Short mmCIF file of C-alpha atoms in Angstrom, two decimals:
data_model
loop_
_atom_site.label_atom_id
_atom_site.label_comp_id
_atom_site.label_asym_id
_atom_site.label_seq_id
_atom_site.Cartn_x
_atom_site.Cartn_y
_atom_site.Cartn_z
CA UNK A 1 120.42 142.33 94.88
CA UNK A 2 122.51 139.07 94.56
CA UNK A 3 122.15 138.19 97.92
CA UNK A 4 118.46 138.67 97.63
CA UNK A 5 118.64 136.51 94.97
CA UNK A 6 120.64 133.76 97.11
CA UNK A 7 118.21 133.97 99.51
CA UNK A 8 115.55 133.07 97.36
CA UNK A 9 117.25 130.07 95.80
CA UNK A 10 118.19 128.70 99.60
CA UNK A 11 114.21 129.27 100.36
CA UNK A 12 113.83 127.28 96.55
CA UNK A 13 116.32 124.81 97.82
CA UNK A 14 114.49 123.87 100.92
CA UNK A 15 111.24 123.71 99.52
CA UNK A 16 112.66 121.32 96.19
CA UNK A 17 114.39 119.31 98.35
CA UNK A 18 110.82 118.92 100.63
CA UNK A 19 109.42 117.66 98.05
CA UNK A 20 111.42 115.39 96.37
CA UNK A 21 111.67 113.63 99.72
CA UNK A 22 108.46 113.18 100.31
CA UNK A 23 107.63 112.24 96.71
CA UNK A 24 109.92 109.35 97.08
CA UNK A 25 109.11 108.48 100.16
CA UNK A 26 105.44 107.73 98.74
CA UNK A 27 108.27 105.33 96.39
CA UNK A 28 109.66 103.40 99.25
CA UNK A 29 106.18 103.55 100.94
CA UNK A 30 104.22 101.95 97.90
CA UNK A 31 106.70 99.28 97.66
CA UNK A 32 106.93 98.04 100.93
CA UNK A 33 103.35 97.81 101.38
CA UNK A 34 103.01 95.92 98.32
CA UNK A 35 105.65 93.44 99.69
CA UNK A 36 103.85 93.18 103.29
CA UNK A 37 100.39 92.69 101.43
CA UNK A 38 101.78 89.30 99.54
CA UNK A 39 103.34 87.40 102.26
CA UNK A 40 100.95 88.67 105.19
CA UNK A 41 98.04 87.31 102.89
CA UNK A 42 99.90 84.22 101.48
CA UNK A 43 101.22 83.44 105.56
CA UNK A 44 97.39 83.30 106.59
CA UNK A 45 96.17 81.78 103.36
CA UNK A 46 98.58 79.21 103.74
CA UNK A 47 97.63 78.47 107.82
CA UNK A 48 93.97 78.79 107.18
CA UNK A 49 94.20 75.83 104.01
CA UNK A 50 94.57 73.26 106.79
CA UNK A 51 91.23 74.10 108.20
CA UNK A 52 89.75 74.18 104.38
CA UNK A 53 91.38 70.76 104.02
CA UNK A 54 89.49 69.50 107.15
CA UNK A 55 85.96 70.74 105.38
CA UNK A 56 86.87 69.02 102.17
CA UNK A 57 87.65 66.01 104.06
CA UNK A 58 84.39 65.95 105.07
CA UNK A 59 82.99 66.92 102.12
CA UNK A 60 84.72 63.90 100.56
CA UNK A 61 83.31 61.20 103.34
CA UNK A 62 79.50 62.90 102.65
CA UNK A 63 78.79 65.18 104.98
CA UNK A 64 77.04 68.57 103.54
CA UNK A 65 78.61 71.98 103.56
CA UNK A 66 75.50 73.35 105.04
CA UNK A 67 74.95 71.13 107.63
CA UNK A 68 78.76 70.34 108.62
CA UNK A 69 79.38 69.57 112.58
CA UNK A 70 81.23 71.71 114.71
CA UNK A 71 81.90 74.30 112.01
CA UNK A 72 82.27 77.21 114.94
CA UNK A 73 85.19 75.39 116.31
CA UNK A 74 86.90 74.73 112.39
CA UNK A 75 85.92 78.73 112.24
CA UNK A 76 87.50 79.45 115.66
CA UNK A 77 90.96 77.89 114.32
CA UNK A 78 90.72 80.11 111.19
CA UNK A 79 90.65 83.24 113.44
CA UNK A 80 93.74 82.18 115.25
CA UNK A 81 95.76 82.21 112.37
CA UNK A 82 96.16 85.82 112.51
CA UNK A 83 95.58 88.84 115.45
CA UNK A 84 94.34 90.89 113.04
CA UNK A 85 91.25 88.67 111.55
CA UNK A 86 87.92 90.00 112.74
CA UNK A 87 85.86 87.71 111.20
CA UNK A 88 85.30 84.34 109.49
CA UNK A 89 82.72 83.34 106.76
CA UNK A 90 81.76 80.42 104.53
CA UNK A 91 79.19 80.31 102.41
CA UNK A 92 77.60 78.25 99.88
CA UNK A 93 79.11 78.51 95.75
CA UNK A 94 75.77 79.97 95.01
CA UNK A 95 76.68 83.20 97.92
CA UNK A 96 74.54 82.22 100.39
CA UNK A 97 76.33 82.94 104.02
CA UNK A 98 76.17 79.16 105.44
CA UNK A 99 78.52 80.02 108.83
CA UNK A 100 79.85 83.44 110.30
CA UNK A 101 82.10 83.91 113.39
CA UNK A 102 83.56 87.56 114.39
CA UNK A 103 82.19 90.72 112.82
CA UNK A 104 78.27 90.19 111.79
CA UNK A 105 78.41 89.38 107.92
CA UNK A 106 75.10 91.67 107.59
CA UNK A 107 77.84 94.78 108.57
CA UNK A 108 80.29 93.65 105.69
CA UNK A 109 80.62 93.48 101.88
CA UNK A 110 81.62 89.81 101.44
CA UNK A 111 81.59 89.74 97.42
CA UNK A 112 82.14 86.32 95.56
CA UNK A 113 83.32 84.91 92.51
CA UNK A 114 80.13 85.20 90.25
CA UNK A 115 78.17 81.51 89.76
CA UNK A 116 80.61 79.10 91.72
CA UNK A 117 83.80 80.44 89.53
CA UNK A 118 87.39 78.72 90.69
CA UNK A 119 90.40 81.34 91.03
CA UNK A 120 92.17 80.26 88.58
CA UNK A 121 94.04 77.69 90.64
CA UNK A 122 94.67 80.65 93.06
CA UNK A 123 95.24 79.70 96.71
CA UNK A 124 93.30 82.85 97.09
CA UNK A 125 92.00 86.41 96.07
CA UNK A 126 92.12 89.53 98.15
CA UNK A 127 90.22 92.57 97.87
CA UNK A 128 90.52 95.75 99.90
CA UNK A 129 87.74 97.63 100.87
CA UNK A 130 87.19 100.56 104.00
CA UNK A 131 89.02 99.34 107.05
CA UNK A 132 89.71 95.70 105.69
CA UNK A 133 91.11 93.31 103.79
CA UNK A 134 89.01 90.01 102.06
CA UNK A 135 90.75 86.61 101.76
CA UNK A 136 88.70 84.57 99.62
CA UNK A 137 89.87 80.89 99.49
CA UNK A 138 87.78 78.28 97.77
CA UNK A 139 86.36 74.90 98.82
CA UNK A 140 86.38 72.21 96.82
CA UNK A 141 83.72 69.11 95.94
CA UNK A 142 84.91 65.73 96.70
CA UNK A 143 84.99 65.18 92.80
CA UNK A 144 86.12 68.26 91.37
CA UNK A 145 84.67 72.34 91.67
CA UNK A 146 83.33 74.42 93.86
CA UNK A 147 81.30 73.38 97.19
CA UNK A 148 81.70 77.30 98.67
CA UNK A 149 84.56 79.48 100.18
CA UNK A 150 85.91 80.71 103.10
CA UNK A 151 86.25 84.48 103.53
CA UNK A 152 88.44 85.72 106.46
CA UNK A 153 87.98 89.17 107.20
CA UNK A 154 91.59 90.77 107.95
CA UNK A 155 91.80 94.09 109.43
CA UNK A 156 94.28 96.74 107.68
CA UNK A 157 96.62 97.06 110.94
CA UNK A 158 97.62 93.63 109.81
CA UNK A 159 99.76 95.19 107.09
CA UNK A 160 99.86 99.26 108.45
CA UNK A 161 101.71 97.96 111.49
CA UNK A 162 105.06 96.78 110.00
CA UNK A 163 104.74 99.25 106.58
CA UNK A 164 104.61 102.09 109.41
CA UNK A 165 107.80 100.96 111.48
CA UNK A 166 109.42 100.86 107.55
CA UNK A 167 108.32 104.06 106.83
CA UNK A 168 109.48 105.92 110.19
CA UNK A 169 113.02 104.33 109.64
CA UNK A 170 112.66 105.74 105.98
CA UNK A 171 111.42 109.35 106.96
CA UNK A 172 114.92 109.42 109.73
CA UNK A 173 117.31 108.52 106.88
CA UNK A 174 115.25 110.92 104.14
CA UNK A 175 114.99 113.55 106.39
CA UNK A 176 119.54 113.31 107.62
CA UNK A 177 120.28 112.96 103.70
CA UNK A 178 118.30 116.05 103.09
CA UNK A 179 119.75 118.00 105.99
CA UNK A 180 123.11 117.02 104.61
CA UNK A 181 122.53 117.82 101.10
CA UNK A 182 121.38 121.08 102.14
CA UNK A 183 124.19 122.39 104.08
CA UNK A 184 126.44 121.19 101.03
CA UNK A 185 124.26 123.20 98.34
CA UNK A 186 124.81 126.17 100.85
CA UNK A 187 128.25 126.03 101.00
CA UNK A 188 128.08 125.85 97.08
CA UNK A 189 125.72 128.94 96.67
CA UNK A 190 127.61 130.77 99.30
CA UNK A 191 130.73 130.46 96.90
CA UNK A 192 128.82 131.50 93.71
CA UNK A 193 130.08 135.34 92.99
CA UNK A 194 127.73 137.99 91.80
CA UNK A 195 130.58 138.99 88.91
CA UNK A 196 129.26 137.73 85.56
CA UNK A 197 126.45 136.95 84.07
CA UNK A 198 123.48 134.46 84.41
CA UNK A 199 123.66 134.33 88.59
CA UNK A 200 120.40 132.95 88.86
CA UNK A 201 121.34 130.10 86.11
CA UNK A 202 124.09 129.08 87.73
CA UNK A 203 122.46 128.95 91.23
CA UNK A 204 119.53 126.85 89.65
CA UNK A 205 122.59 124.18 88.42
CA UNK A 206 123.44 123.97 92.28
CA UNK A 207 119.98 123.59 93.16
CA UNK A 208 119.31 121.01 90.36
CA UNK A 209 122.34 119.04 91.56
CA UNK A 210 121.52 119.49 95.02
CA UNK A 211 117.77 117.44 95.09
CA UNK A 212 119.18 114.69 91.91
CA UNK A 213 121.97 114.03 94.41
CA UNK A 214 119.58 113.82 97.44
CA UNK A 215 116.73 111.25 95.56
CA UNK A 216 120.37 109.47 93.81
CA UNK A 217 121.97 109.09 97.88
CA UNK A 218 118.55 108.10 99.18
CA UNK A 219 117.38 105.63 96.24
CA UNK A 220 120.75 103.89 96.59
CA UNK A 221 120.42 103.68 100.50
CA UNK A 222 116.71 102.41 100.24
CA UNK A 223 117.64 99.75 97.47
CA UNK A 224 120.45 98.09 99.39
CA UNK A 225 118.10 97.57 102.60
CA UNK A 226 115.20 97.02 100.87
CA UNK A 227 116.79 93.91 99.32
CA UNK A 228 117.19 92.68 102.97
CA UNK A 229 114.02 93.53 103.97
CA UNK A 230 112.51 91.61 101.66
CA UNK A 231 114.81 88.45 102.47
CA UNK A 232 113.96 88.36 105.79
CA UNK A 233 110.17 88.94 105.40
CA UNK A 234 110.17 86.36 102.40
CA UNK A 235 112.24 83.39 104.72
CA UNK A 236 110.00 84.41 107.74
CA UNK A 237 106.82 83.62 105.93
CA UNK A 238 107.84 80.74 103.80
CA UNK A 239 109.48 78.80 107.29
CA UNK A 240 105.49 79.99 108.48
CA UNK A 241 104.21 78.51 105.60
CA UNK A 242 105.80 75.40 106.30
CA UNK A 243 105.36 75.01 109.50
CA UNK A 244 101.80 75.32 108.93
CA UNK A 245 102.40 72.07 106.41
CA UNK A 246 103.85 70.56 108.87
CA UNK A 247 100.89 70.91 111.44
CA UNK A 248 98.69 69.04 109.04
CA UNK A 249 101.42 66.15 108.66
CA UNK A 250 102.04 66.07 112.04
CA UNK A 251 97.61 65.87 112.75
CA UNK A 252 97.48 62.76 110.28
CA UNK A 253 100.64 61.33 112.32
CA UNK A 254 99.13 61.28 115.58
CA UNK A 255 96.57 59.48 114.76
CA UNK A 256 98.53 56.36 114.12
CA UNK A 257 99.72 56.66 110.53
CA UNK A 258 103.50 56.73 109.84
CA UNK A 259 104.35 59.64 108.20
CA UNK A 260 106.08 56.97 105.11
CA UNK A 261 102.62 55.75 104.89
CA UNK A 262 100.99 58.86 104.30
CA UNK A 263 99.91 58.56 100.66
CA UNK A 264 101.65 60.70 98.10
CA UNK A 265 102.80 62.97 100.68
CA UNK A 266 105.37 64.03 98.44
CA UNK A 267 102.47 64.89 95.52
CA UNK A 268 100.94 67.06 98.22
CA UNK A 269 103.60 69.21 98.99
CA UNK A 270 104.76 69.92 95.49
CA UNK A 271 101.21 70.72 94.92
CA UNK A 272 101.42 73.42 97.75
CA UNK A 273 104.43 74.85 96.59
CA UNK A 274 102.52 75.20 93.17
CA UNK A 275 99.72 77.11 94.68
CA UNK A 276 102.33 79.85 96.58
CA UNK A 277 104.64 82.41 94.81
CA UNK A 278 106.96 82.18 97.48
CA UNK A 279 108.69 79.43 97.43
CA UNK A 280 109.69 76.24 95.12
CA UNK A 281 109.41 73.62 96.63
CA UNK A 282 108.60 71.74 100.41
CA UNK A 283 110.88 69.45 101.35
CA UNK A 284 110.41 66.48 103.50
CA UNK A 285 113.56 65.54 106.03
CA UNK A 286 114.38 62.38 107.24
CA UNK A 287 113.09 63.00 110.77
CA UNK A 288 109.36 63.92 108.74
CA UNK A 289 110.63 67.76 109.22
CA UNK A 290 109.22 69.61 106.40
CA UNK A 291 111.50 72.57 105.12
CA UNK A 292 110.73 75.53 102.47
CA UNK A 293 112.57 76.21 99.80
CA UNK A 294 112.58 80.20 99.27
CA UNK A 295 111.72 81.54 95.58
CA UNK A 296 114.80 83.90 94.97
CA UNK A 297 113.24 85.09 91.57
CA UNK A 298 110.54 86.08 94.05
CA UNK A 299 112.56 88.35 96.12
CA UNK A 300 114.06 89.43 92.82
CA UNK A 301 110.90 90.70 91.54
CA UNK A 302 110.32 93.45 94.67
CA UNK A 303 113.73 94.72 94.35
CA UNK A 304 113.79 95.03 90.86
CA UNK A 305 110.19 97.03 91.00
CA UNK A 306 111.80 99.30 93.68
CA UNK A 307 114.63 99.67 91.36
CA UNK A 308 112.83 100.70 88.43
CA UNK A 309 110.43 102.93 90.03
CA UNK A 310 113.62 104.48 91.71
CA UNK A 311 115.47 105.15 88.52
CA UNK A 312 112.15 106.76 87.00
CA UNK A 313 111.83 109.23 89.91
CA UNK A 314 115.31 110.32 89.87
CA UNK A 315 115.48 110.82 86.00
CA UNK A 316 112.16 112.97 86.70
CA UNK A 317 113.79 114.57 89.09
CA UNK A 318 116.95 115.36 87.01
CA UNK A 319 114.42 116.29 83.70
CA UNK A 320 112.87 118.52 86.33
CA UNK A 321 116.16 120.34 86.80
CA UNK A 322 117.50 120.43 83.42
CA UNK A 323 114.06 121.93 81.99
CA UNK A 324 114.22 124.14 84.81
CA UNK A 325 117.36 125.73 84.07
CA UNK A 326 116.96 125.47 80.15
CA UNK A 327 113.60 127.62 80.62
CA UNK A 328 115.55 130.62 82.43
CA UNK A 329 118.37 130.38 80.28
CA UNK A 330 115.87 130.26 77.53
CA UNK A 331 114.15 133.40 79.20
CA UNK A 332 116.90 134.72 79.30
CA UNK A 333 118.03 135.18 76.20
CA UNK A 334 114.54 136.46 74.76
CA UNK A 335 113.72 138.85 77.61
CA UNK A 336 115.22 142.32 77.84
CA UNK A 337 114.37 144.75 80.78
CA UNK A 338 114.81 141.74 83.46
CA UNK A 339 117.97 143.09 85.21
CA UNK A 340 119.52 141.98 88.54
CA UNK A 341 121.89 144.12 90.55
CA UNK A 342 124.49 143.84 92.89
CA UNK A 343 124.64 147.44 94.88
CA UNK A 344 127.86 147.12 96.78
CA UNK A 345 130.10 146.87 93.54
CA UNK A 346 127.56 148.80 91.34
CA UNK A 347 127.47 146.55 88.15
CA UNK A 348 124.71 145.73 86.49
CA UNK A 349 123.86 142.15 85.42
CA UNK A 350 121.69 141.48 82.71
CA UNK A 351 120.06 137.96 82.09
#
């Protein structure tokens, strides 16, 4: 009977350890999506503001938002900013569509901020909804509020592309820790005797130990190249972000106008750098090169999330195991009748 009894915890084992796997892969999964969200969105927010700054400029030297010249070409632009944008919109502060190029606007939900409301000095707002993404970005009047936004239609590969390369890296490492944990709990249960009481207590302990260590090896794993992830993705985007900065500089400068002349060019890009999460400043180099300046309380912020929402599901995981094995030694101690045997010594064991 004890070795039916073994079996039955191994079958537990593989199933608990299953689980907690894939429970904390949803974790690691949540996280890094929320991470390839922000600086996807803030990367094309950031390009696309140079063609919103070309519509203001307009704006500002009188031309009207609903009759503004070569608006398919400004549109065009916007679409180049990312391979994954399958449409481009502006319309009027009082949601009337004034432009369209891509998708047909009639086949999309493009919701606005309700009677020509501002973000909230937000560079942008995004909303999900079916297949896609909505970047709302604002346009401003020549003396202050809203003259309409732009709404750039992004399609969800735009984000499911890189999360899904994390995640099948993430699934590998999950799936060798478990593998390894499990031969180790074997070994353990294998050594457990049938002599003495409370068998099936002690082989819950192993299998308690056995899935905290497994979500304890993997959190700790995840953590340490999450931090890196996020790094890289973070300097990446912010080097994008200036280079995009620097397209706009480099625009006015061929024109004829010295860089040094530009007015309150240095005004400009600390107002940027306001507007974006990501970094702290935008620098401007001697040779008119304009550099980024990466937010580390920024990358802070994802790892700490991942760290927190790490530590919560391995102390569930360890409550799990501890109420598990304080409910059958509970049982155990008010049940009578519930007897296991092992028939090769002939002793009987009583929980």
């Amino acid at each position: 009977m004890a070795r039916k009894i073994k079996v039955v915890f191994i079958l537990l084992l593989l199933v608990f350890l299953t689980a907690a796997m894939t429970g904390y892969q949803v974790v690691k999964e949540g996280s890094i999506r929320e991470l390839y969200e922000d600086v996807t969105f803030m990367r094309i927010a950031t390009e696309a503001r140079q063609y919103i700054s070309q519509i203001e400029y307009g704006i500002k030297n009188g031309r009207q938002l609903d009759n503004f010249f070569n608006m398919q070409e400004t549109l065009k632009g916007v679409q180049d900013c990312s391979s994954y944008m399958e449409g481009a919109y502006v319309v009027s502060a009082g949601a009337k569509l004034l432009y369209q190029r891509g998708i047909e606007a009639d086949s999309l939900n493009l919701d606005l901020p309700p009677d020509g409301q501002d973000l909230g000095g937000e560079l942008f707002t995004v909303r999900e909804e079916g297949p896609y993404f909505y970047l709302t970005s604002p346009i401003q009047k020549a003396g202050g509020g809203i003259e309409g936004y732009l709404i750039m239609c992004i399609g969800q590969n735009a984000v499911n592309n890189a999360v899904s390369e994390y995640n099948h890296q993430n699934k590998i490492q999950s799936l060798l820790i478990a593998v390894e944990i499990f031969g180790a709990a074997l070994l353990m249960i294998a050594r457990v005797k049938p002599e003495g009481k409370n068998l099936a207590l002690r082989l819950m302990l192993v299998l308690s130990l056995a899935v905290t260590t497994a979500a304890v090896v993997d959190a700790a794993m995840v953590c340490t190249r999450f931090y890196q992830i996020v790094d890289d993705a973070t300097t990446q985007t912010a080097n994008k972000m200036a280079q995009a900065l620097q397209s706009q500089v480099d625009s006015v400068v061929e024109k004829g106008v010295p860089a040094a002349r530009i007015y309150d060019l240095n005004g400009w890009l600390a107002q940027n750098s306001s507007e974006m999460d990501i970094v702290t400043s935008f620098n401007l180099e001697r040779n008119n090169k304009i550099t980024a300046n990466v937010d580390q309380e920024y990358i802070k912020g994802f790892l700490y999330r991942l760290l927190v929402r790490s530590a919560l599901f391995v102390f569930v995981t360890l409550l799990g195991g501890l109420v598990a094995c304080g409910s059958l030694l509970l049982l155990g101690r008010r049940t009578t009748g519930w007897k296991f045997y092992a028939r090769e010594k002939g002793i009987e064991y009583g929980l």
